[in-house]
Amino acid sequence: MNQRQICYLDNNATTQVAPEVVSAMLPFFEEFWGNASSAYTFGKQLAAHIEQAREKVAALIHADPKEILFTSCGTESNNAAIHSALVTQPGKRHVITTSVEHSANIKYGKFLEKQACEVTFLPVESDGSIDLHLLDISIRPDTAIVSVMWANNETGVFFPIEEVAAICRSKDVLFHTDAVQTPGKIKIDVKSTGVDFLSLSGHKLHAPKGIGLLYVKRHTKFAPYIIGGGQERGRRGGTENVPYIVGFGRAAELAIASINDENTRVRALRDRLETTILRTIPNTMRTGAKEPRLPNTSNIAFDGVEAEAILMMLDQAGICASSGSACTTGSLDPSHVLLAMGITPSRARSCVRFSLGIYNTEKDIDYLLEHLPGMISKLRAMSPSDGESAKAETVSNAISA
Ligand code: PLP
C-alpha cells in the first residue's frame, strides 16, 4: 500500500517528512557527507550548517542557539534531562513526573526506582488535568527534578506549563517539559515560560525519525547522558548527524509557518471529525478535556467495541489511526494514560486516537466518516449482548465477511 492509498490520521505517532525537508537534506548525503569535526575544509565546513540549523530550531522555541543540544530523539532528550539533574545534584534522589507521561518518562522512572531513586508519578483528574497543589506539596528538599509533559500524546490535553514552572522556580527545583507534541501547534517561548529543560523530536514536525533536541537553559549544570567525543560542546558524544540536523532546522522553519494552519483549518477538520462521530455513532465519548487541547487530536471511546478491532477494519480501508502511543502498540494492556484518568479498562480498550496534520484535507475526513459508522455497527452486532467488548480475535471473520 503506498502513500497515495492511505488516509493518514496518526500524526501524533509520526509525520510525513516534508518535501522541503528532504530537499534540504539531500546535499548532505550526496555531496557534503564529511565529518563536521574534521580539521580539513571538506568536513569542517559542515559545522556552519549545523549552527544554522541550531539557530532555526532555537527560533522555534525562542531559545538562544547555545542552549540547544542535538540528540537522537525525544526519548533520549527526556532521559538526558532527568539523568543530568540526578548526576549534577548527587544528594537529591527524588524525581516527580506524572502518571500520563510518554513511556520515555514512565519507563525511565521505573528504571530509576531500581537505582535507589524515589519517583512520584502524580495522578491526574478525569479530564486529564493535574492538581497543582498536589504537585506543590510533593516537592521535597531532595527532589532533583520535576518532569511534566506539555501536551499529552494520547488525548492532546495541555498541562499548565507556566504554572508548573513557577511552582518549581519558587521551590528552587529544576523543571523539564516533554514538548514533543507541540511544535507547529502552539507558540513556545522557553524564556517567558521559565523551563530549565525542554525536549523536542524531529519526526513529530515533518523531519525524519532519529533526530531530537534538548533545550538546556543557560547556566544550568549539565552532565552528558551519551559520553564520548567532544561534540555538542562536550555535552553529547557521537558524530553529528548532519543531514538530519539540517532537516530538523528546515522543519522548524516550516513549523513556525504552519501554526496558523494547524489552529484554523486542521482544528476545524478535527472538530468536524469529532462532532460528527459523537453525534452520529451512539455510545461514543471524547476522552480528556475539550480545551485546552492540541488542535489536531481527538481520542474517542466506542463503548462495547475493542479499539484493536476498529483499527484492523480501518486499516483494511487504508485508514491509519491508533489506540494510543505507537511505543506501546502490541501491548494488550489498556492505555496507562486513560486508566490514570479513571476510565474503566473496558472503555479504555475501546478508545481510538485520531491525530491530524497539515497534509490532511476534507477528503480524508469525508472518507473516514463514510466508513467508520458501518464498521462500528458491524462490530457491535458481533459483540456479546451483555455489553462486553467484542474480542479482537473474532474480528478477522468480520473483515473477511
Ligand atoms: N514524548 C512524547 C509526548 C511522544 O509523543 C513521543 C513519541 O511518540 C516521545 C516522547 C518519544 O519521542 P521519540 O519517538 O523521538 O523518541
Tab-separated table of C-alpha atoms and ligand atoms in Angstrom:
chain	number	residue	atom	x	y	z
A	1	MET	CA	0.000	0.000	0.000
A	2	ASN	CA	1.621	3.257	-0.990
A	3	GLN	CA	1.173	6.703	0.419
A	4	ARG	CA	-1.446	7.697	-2.179
A	5	GLN	CA	-3.772	4.973	-0.958
A	6	ILE	CA	-3.668	5.823	2.715
A	7	CYS	CA	-5.753	8.169	4.779
A	8	TYR	CA	-3.209	9.106	7.443
A	9	LEU	CA	-4.781	10.162	10.751
A	10	ASP	CA	-1.916	9.223	13.089
A	11	ASN	CA	0.271	12.333	13.124
A	12	ASN	CA	0.998	12.058	16.854
A	13	ALA	CA	2.783	8.777	16.097
A	14	THR	CA	4.889	10.288	13.349
A	15	THR	CA	4.567	12.739	10.483
A	16	GLN	CA	5.357	12.611	6.802
A	17	VAL	CA	8.780	14.088	6.069
A	18	ALA	CA	8.084	17.390	4.299
A	19	PRO	CA	9.368	17.568	0.692
A	20	GLU	CA	11.138	20.822	1.635
A	21	VAL	CA	12.960	18.927	4.398
A	22	VAL	CA	14.016	16.148	2.019
A	23	SER	CA	15.383	18.737	-0.445
A	24	ALA	CA	17.324	20.473	2.313
A	25	MET	CA	18.857	17.183	3.462
A	26	LEU	CA	19.827	15.612	0.131
A	27	PRO	CA	23.047	17.588	-0.493
A	28	PHE	CA	24.322	16.356	2.872
A	29	PHE	CA	24.015	12.743	1.727
A	30	GLU	CA	25.175	13.206	-1.856
A	31	GLU	CA	27.810	15.918	-1.739
A	32	PHE	CA	28.694	17.210	1.720
A	33	TRP	CA	28.992	13.890	3.570
A	34	GLY	CA	32.125	14.641	5.585
A	35	ASN	CA	32.608	14.649	9.339
A	36	ALA	CA	31.857	18.061	10.817
A	37	SER	CA	34.626	17.648	13.405
A	38	SER	CA	37.394	17.094	10.809
A	39	ALA	CA	40.311	19.503	10.532
A	40	TYR	CA	40.067	19.878	6.711
A	41	THR	CA	37.594	22.098	4.881
A	42	PHE	CA	35.550	19.261	3.294
A	43	GLY	CA	34.486	18.203	6.783
A	44	LYS	CA	34.663	21.275	8.942
A	45	GLN	CA	32.591	23.403	6.539
A	46	LEU	CA	29.615	21.374	7.782
A	47	ALA	CA	29.863	22.926	11.229
A	48	ALA	CA	28.377	26.130	9.807
A	49	HIS	CA	25.342	24.186	8.547
A	50	ILE	CA	24.873	22.613	11.971
A	51	GLU	CA	24.969	26.060	13.555
A	52	GLN	CA	22.444	27.432	11.054
A	53	ALA	CA	20.097	24.555	11.910
A	54	ARG	CA	20.674	25.210	15.617
A	55	GLU	CA	19.586	28.816	15.092
A	56	LYS	CA	16.426	27.658	13.305
A	57	VAL	CA	15.341	25.162	15.965
A	58	ALA	CA	16.217	27.693	18.688
A	59	ALA	CA	13.911	30.217	16.979
A	60	LEU	CA	11.045	27.699	17.173
A	61	ILE	CA	11.157	27.823	20.984
A	62	HIS	CA	12.663	31.311	21.430
A	63	ALA	CA	15.890	29.916	22.873
A	64	ASP	CA	19.473	31.009	22.434
A	65	PRO	CA	21.175	28.625	19.931
A	66	LYS	CA	23.810	27.853	22.584
A	67	GLU	CA	21.035	26.388	24.729
A	68	ILE	CA	20.255	23.703	22.116
A	69	LEU	CA	21.718	20.226	22.266
A	70	PHE	CA	21.002	17.905	19.323
A	71	THR	CA	20.046	14.360	20.367
A	72	SER	CA	18.792	11.267	18.548
A	73	CYS	CA	15.129	11.511	19.616
A	74	GLY	CA	12.601	12.718	22.160
A	75	THR	CA	13.196	9.666	24.350
A	76	GLU	CA	16.905	10.433	24.632
A	77	SER	CA	16.164	14.090	25.414
A	78	ASN	CA	13.765	13.178	28.250
A	79	ASN	CA	16.152	10.599	29.710
A	80	ALA	CA	19.101	13.008	29.382
A	81	ALA	CA	17.359	15.842	31.266
A	82	ILE	CA	16.399	13.652	34.229
A	83	HIS	CA	19.779	11.905	34.238
A	84	SER	CA	21.593	15.235	34.280
A	85	ALA	CA	19.531	16.559	37.197
A	86	LEU	CA	20.381	13.466	39.251
A	87	VAL	CA	24.095	13.469	38.376
A	88	THR	CA	24.645	17.184	38.978
A	89	GLN	CA	22.823	17.066	42.351
A	90	PRO	CA	24.167	13.856	43.910
A	91	GLY	CA	22.366	14.386	47.225
A	92	LYS	CA	18.955	14.505	45.525
A	93	ARG	CA	17.356	11.171	44.585
A	94	HIS	CA	13.685	12.109	44.177
A	95	VAL	CA	12.013	12.736	40.804
A	96	ILE	CA	8.463	13.951	40.179
A	97	THR	CA	6.619	13.231	36.964
A	98	THR	CA	3.008	12.389	36.070
A	99	SER	CA	1.179	9.141	35.537
A	100	VAL	CA	0.242	10.117	31.961
A	101	GLU	CA	3.687	10.797	30.508
A	102	HIS	CA	5.015	9.026	27.440
A	103	SER	CA	6.779	5.730	28.198
A	104	ALA	CA	10.051	7.648	27.694
A	105	ASN	CA	9.396	9.034	31.187
A	106	ILE	CA	7.263	6.324	32.786
A	107	LYS	CA	9.709	3.520	31.993
A	108	TYR	CA	12.758	5.640	32.800
A	109	GLY	CA	11.108	6.453	36.129
A	110	LYS	CA	10.554	2.741	36.793
A	111	PHE	CA	14.210	2.126	35.923
A	112	LEU	CA	15.312	4.858	38.351
A	113	GLU	CA	13.251	3.282	41.130
A	114	LYS	CA	15.563	0.275	40.816
A	115	GLN	CA	18.591	2.594	41.077
A	116	ALA	CA	17.822	3.783	44.597
A	117	CYS	CA	15.757	6.770	43.421
A	118	GLU	CA	12.251	7.578	44.518
A	119	VAL	CA	9.830	8.626	41.792
A	120	THR	CA	6.448	10.270	42.363
A	121	PHE	CA	4.013	9.687	39.497
A	122	LEU	CA	1.403	12.385	40.056
A	123	PRO	CA	-2.195	11.273	39.444
A	124	VAL	CA	-4.500	13.169	37.074
A	125	GLU	CA	-8.162	14.162	37.184
A	126	SER	CA	-10.801	12.540	34.968
A	127	ASP	CA	-10.304	15.234	32.312
A	128	GLY	CA	-6.545	14.564	32.244
A	129	SER	CA	-5.550	17.680	34.212
A	130	ILE	CA	-3.137	17.766	37.164
A	131	ASP	CA	-3.679	19.141	40.640
A	132	LEU	CA	-1.089	21.905	41.033
A	133	HIS	CA	-1.470	21.937	44.812
A	134	LEU	CA	-0.568	18.257	44.884
A	135	LEU	CA	2.484	18.980	42.744
A	136	ASP	CA	3.462	21.786	45.092
A	137	ILE	CA	3.275	19.656	48.242
A	138	SER	CA	5.019	16.706	46.545
A	139	ILE	CA	8.232	18.708	46.071
A	140	ARG	CA	10.740	17.799	48.806
A	141	PRO	CA	14.200	19.050	49.752
A	142	ASP	CA	15.661	16.005	47.947
A	143	THR	CA	13.643	16.500	44.716
A	144	ALA	CA	16.148	16.674	41.861
A	145	ILE	CA	13.738	17.498	39.027
A	146	VAL	CA	10.084	17.783	38.065
A	147	SER	CA	9.261	16.497	34.569
A	148	VAL	CA	5.766	17.271	33.269
A	149	MET	CA	4.751	16.965	29.618
A	150	TRP	CA	3.380	19.978	27.747
A	151	ALA	CA	0.725	18.172	25.695
A	152	ASN	CA	-0.433	14.605	26.081
A	153	ASN	CA	0.217	12.460	23.026
A	154	GLU	CA	-2.932	10.331	23.519
A	155	THR	CA	-5.600	12.875	24.476
A	156	GLY	CA	-3.950	16.129	23.361
A	157	VAL	CA	-4.669	17.672	26.795
A	158	PHE	CA	-2.294	20.509	27.767
A	159	PHE	CA	-0.744	20.843	31.192
A	160	PRO	CA	-0.361	24.414	32.547
A	161	ILE	CA	3.391	24.528	31.973
A	162	GLU	CA	3.918	28.153	33.000
A	163	GLU	CA	2.255	27.482	36.350
A	164	VAL	CA	4.222	24.272	36.882
A	165	ALA	CA	7.440	26.165	36.043
A	166	ALA	CA	6.537	28.909	38.544
A	167	ILE	CA	5.967	26.365	41.319
A	168	CYS	CA	9.326	24.689	40.579
A	169	ARG	CA	11.091	28.060	40.491
A	170	SER	CA	9.592	29.063	43.829
A	171	LYS	CA	10.957	25.838	45.341
A	172	ASP	CA	14.298	26.077	43.516
A	173	VAL	CA	13.770	22.739	41.748
A	174	LEU	CA	14.780	22.012	38.155
A	175	PHE	CA	11.899	21.670	35.693
A	176	HIS	CA	11.810	19.674	32.456
A	177	THR	CA	8.951	19.530	29.987
A	178	ASP	CA	8.411	16.998	27.219
A	179	ALA	CA	7.085	19.287	24.484
A	180	VAL	CA	7.388	16.651	21.753
A	181	GLN	CA	3.771	17.020	20.569
A	182	THR	CA	3.630	20.814	20.494
A	183	PRO	CA	5.712	22.237	17.608
A	184	GLY	CA	3.677	23.837	14.876
A	185	LYS	CA	0.617	23.752	17.142
A	186	ILE	CA	1.352	26.294	19.854
A	187	LYS	CA	3.908	29.053	20.280
A	188	ILE	CA	6.645	28.054	22.683
A	189	ASP	CA	8.767	30.640	24.433
A	190	VAL	CA	11.170	28.957	26.830
A	191	LYS	CA	12.190	32.306	28.309
A	192	SER	CA	8.741	33.521	29.303
A	193	THR	CA	7.684	30.009	30.334
A	194	GLY	CA	10.697	29.573	32.555
A	195	VAL	CA	11.608	25.934	31.908
A	196	ASP	CA	15.099	24.572	32.581
A	197	PHE	CA	14.943	21.685	30.096
A	198	LEU	CA	12.637	21.015	27.131
A	199	SER	CA	12.520	18.061	24.714
A	200	LEU	CA	11.519	18.010	21.041
A	201	SER	CA	11.611	15.261	18.418
A	202	GLY	CA	12.091	15.855	14.691
A	203	HIS	CA	9.700	13.208	13.422
A	204	LYS	CA	6.689	14.891	15.029
A	205	LEU	CA	7.245	18.011	12.929
A	206	HIS	CA	7.896	16.646	9.439
A	207	ALA	CA	11.632	15.951	9.885
A	208	PRO	CA	12.915	12.351	9.825
A	209	LYS	CA	12.957	9.915	12.727
A	210	GLY	CA	16.270	9.811	14.589
A	211	ILE	CA	16.828	13.457	15.454
A	212	GLY	CA	15.730	15.400	18.514
A	213	LEU	CA	16.853	18.200	20.765
A	214	LEU	CA	17.173	19.089	24.377
A	215	TYR	CA	16.960	22.733	25.413
A	216	VAL	CA	19.188	23.360	28.424
A	217	LYS	CA	18.691	26.802	29.963
A	218	ARG	CA	21.852	28.877	30.107
A	219	HIS	CA	23.867	28.416	33.324
A	220	THR	CA	22.027	25.161	34.151
A	221	LYS	CA	24.522	22.494	35.187
A	222	PHE	CA	24.530	19.669	32.645
A	223	ALA	CA	26.021	16.187	32.804
A	224	PRO	CA	26.095	14.318	29.463
A	225	TYR	CA	23.937	11.250	29.006
A	226	ILE	CA	25.872	9.961	25.970
A	227	ILE	CA	29.536	10.055	26.872
A	228	GLY	CA	32.183	10.038	24.144
A	229	GLY	CA	33.675	12.657	21.838
A	230	GLY	CA	33.584	16.384	22.408
A	231	GLN	CA	30.680	17.076	20.040
A	232	GLU	CA	27.916	19.476	21.086
A	233	ARG	CA	30.478	21.348	23.207
A	234	GLY	CA	31.181	18.229	25.213
A	235	ARG	CA	27.535	17.756	26.156
A	236	ARG	CA	26.712	14.821	23.864
A	237	GLY	CA	29.231	12.438	22.358
A	238	GLY	CA	28.687	10.976	18.884
A	239	THR	CA	29.462	12.198	15.368
A	240	GLU	CA	26.905	14.821	14.396
A	241	ASN	CA	24.087	13.579	12.139
A	242	VAL	CA	24.455	16.489	9.733
A	243	PRO	CA	21.687	15.664	7.187
A	244	TYR	CA	19.135	15.094	9.943
A	245	ILE	CA	20.203	18.189	11.860
A	246	VAL	CA	19.843	20.257	8.670
A	247	GLY	CA	16.435	18.649	8.020
A	248	PHE	CA	15.332	19.407	11.583
A	249	GLY	CA	16.296	23.050	11.076
A	250	ARG	CA	14.226	23.276	7.885
A	251	ALA	CA	11.288	21.537	9.593
A	252	ALA	CA	11.448	24.058	12.448
A	253	GLU	CA	11.062	26.902	9.929
A	254	LEU	CA	8.037	25.143	8.436
A	255	ALA	CA	6.537	24.515	11.893
A	256	ILE	CA	6.702	28.216	12.730
A	257	ALA	CA	4.881	28.929	9.462
A	258	SER	CA	2.198	26.253	9.983
A	259	ILE	CA	0.902	27.283	13.423
A	260	ASN	CA	-1.919	29.260	11.870
A	261	ASP	CA	-2.992	26.389	9.586
A	262	GLU	CA	-2.939	23.901	12.493
A	263	ASN	CA	-5.076	26.197	14.621
A	264	THR	CA	-7.647	27.068	11.987
A	265	ARG	CA	-8.013	24.574	9.116
A	266	VAL	CA	-6.640	21.460	10.900
A	267	ARG	CA	-8.580	22.308	14.069
A	268	ALA	CA	-11.782	22.630	12.010
A	269	LEU	CA	-11.130	19.236	10.386
A	270	ARG	CA	-10.561	17.651	13.808
A	271	ASP	CA	-13.698	19.283	15.209
A	272	ARG	CA	-15.776	18.085	12.269
A	273	LEU	CA	-14.436	14.549	12.708
A	274	GLU	CA	-15.117	14.581	16.440
A	275	THR	CA	-18.548	16.204	16.492
A	276	THR	CA	-19.811	14.045	13.632
A	277	ILE	CA	-18.665	10.829	15.296
A	278	LEU	CA	-20.139	11.826	18.660
A	279	ARG	CA	-23.417	12.899	17.028
A	280	THR	CA	-23.928	10.040	14.614
A	281	ILE	CA	-22.435	6.983	16.342
A	282	PRO	CA	-24.254	6.023	19.553
A	283	ASN	CA	-22.368	5.326	22.796
A	284	THR	CA	-19.258	7.278	21.927
A	285	MET	CA	-17.480	9.848	24.060
A	286	ARG	CA	-14.409	12.046	23.865
A	287	THR	CA	-11.767	11.306	26.477
A	288	GLY	CA	-9.980	14.193	28.172
A	289	ALA	CA	-10.776	17.876	28.385
A	290	LYS	CA	-12.188	19.550	25.287
A	291	GLU	CA	-9.919	22.533	25.924
A	292	PRO	CA	-7.115	23.389	26.321
A	293	ARG	CA	-6.022	20.668	23.932
A	294	LEU	CA	-3.866	20.149	20.840
A	295	PRO	CA	-5.825	21.338	17.794
A	296	ASN	CA	-5.166	18.108	15.883
A	297	THR	CA	-6.024	15.370	18.398
A	298	SER	CA	-9.247	13.538	19.211
A	299	ASN	CA	-9.425	10.444	21.399
A	300	ILE	CA	-12.809	8.732	21.277
A	301	ALA	CA	-14.263	5.784	23.189
A	302	PHE	CA	-16.519	3.450	21.192
A	303	ASP	CA	-18.267	1.606	24.007
A	304	GLY	CA	-18.683	-2.124	23.536
A	305	VAL	CA	-16.020	-2.465	20.826
A	306	GLU	CA	-12.302	-3.233	21.063
A	307	ALA	CA	-10.154	-0.466	19.579
A	308	GLU	CA	-7.869	-3.120	18.096
A	309	ALA	CA	-10.849	-4.426	16.123
A	310	ILE	CA	-11.742	-0.943	14.875
A	311	LEU	CA	-8.137	-0.280	13.901
A	312	MET	CA	-7.942	-3.521	11.942
A	313	MET	CA	-11.056	-2.586	9.988
A	314	LEU	CA	-9.790	0.961	9.429
A	315	ASP	CA	-6.504	-0.494	8.211
A	316	GLN	CA	-8.358	-2.643	5.682
A	317	ALA	CA	-9.838	0.587	4.333
A	318	GLY	CA	-6.399	2.251	4.245
A	319	ILE	CA	-7.083	4.482	7.250
A	320	CYS	CA	-4.256	4.879	9.793
A	321	ALA	CA	-5.193	5.683	13.381
A	322	SER	CA	-4.129	4.198	16.696
A	323	SER	CA	-5.217	3.188	20.138
A	324	GLY	CA	-2.540	5.219	21.891
A	325	SER	CA	1.178	5.692	21.727
A	326	ALA	CA	2.907	3.797	18.907
A	327	CYS	CA	5.550	2.919	21.513
A	328	THR	CA	3.040	0.721	23.358
A	329	THR	CA	1.462	-0.909	20.269
A	330	GLY	CA	1.294	-4.656	20.680
A	331	SER	CA	0.727	-4.382	24.417
A	332	LEU	CA	-2.557	-5.999	25.474
A	333	ASP	CA	-2.829	-3.661	28.438
A	334	PRO	CA	-5.183	-0.703	28.153
A	335	SER	CA	-3.514	2.709	27.874
A	336	HIS	CA	-1.902	3.844	31.138
A	337	VAL	CA	-2.977	7.402	30.258
A	338	LEU	CA	-6.671	6.532	30.068
A	339	LEU	CA	-6.548	4.317	33.163
A	340	ALA	CA	-4.874	7.157	35.083
A	341	MET	CA	-7.857	9.346	34.129
A	342	GLY	CA	-10.146	6.846	35.857
A	343	ILE	CA	-11.531	5.367	32.637
A	344	THR	CA	-12.528	1.724	33.122
A	345	PRO	CA	-10.270	-0.878	31.459
A	346	SER	CA	-13.035	-1.993	29.069
A	347	ARG	CA	-13.781	1.582	27.959
A	348	ALA	CA	-10.045	2.333	27.699
A	349	ARG	CA	-9.718	-0.669	25.372
A	350	SER	CA	-12.372	0.881	23.120
A	351	CYS	CA	-10.556	4.198	22.579
A	352	VAL	CA	-9.161	5.277	19.232
A	353	ARG	CA	-6.869	8.274	18.779
A	354	PHE	CA	-7.226	10.284	15.584
A	355	SER	CA	-4.419	12.809	15.118
A	356	LEU	CA	-4.441	15.071	12.094
A	357	GLY	CA	-1.765	17.104	10.384
A	358	ILE	CA	-1.130	19.765	7.799
A	359	TYR	CA	-1.385	17.325	4.901
A	360	ASN	CA	-4.933	16.221	5.795
A	361	THR	CA	-7.851	17.553	3.772
A	362	GLU	CA	-11.656	17.486	3.944
A	363	LYS	CA	-11.495	14.390	1.718
A	364	ASP	CA	-9.724	12.417	4.467
A	365	ILE	CA	-12.441	13.296	6.948
A	366	ASP	CA	-15.188	12.508	4.384
A	367	TYR	CA	-13.575	9.124	3.765
A	368	LEU	CA	-13.317	8.272	7.471
A	369	LEU	CA	-16.863	9.386	8.207
A	370	GLU	CA	-18.164	7.390	5.255
A	371	HIS	CA	-16.622	4.138	6.552
A	372	LEU	CA	-16.467	4.338	10.344
A	373	PRO	CA	-20.189	4.204	11.317
A	374	GLY	CA	-20.742	0.979	9.344
A	375	MET	CA	-17.650	-0.591	10.905
A	376	ILE	CA	-18.789	0.217	14.426
A	377	SER	CA	-22.314	-1.144	13.744
A	378	LYS	CA	-20.832	-4.333	12.324
A	379	LEU	CA	-18.520	-4.813	15.288
A	380	ARG	CA	-21.259	-4.047	17.786
A	381	ALA	CA	-23.570	-6.533	16.088
A	382	MET	CA	-20.919	-9.186	16.707
A	383	SER	CA	-20.221	-8.252	20.297
A	384	PRO	CA	-21.793	-10.128	23.251
A	385	SER	CA	-25.221	-8.758	24.180
A	386	ASP	CA	-24.167	-8.093	27.782
A	387	GLY	CA	-22.270	-5.084	26.504
A	388	GLU	CA	-18.829	-6.654	26.865
A	389	SER	CA	-16.316	-5.537	24.272
A	390	ALA	CA	-16.030	-7.508	21.068
A	391	LYS	CA	-12.987	-9.715	21.167
A	392	ALA	CA	-10.249	-8.849	18.687
A	393	GLU	CA	-9.831	-12.448	17.623
A	394	THR	CA	-13.348	-12.543	16.179
A	395	VAL	CA	-12.692	-9.533	14.019
A	396	SER	CA	-10.789	-11.244	11.276
A	397	ASN	CA	-14.024	-13.073	10.466
A	398	ALA	CA	-15.906	-9.795	10.226
A	399	ILE	CA	-13.274	-8.345	7.947
A	400	SER	CA	-13.397	-11.259	5.543
A	401	ALA	CA	-17.209	-11.370	5.790
B	1	PLP	N1	7.230	12.184	24.261
B	1	PLP	C1	6.042	12.216	23.653
B	1	PLP	C2	4.947	13.047	24.241
B	1	PLP	C3	5.829	11.483	22.488
B	1	PLP	O1	4.635	11.523	21.898
B	1	PLP	C4	6.897	10.724	21.965
B	1	PLP	C5	6.694	9.902	20.754
B	1	PLP	O2	5.627	9.423	20.496
B	1	PLP	C6	8.129	10.738	22.638
B	1	PLP	C7	8.261	11.480	23.778
B	1	PLP	C8	9.297	9.947	22.127
B	1	PLP	O3	9.856	10.572	21.015
B	1	PLP	P1	10.838	9.744	20.064
B	1	PLP	O4	9.994	8.825	19.265
B	1	PLP	O5	11.512	10.777	19.229
B	1	PLP	O6	11.792	9.031	20.953
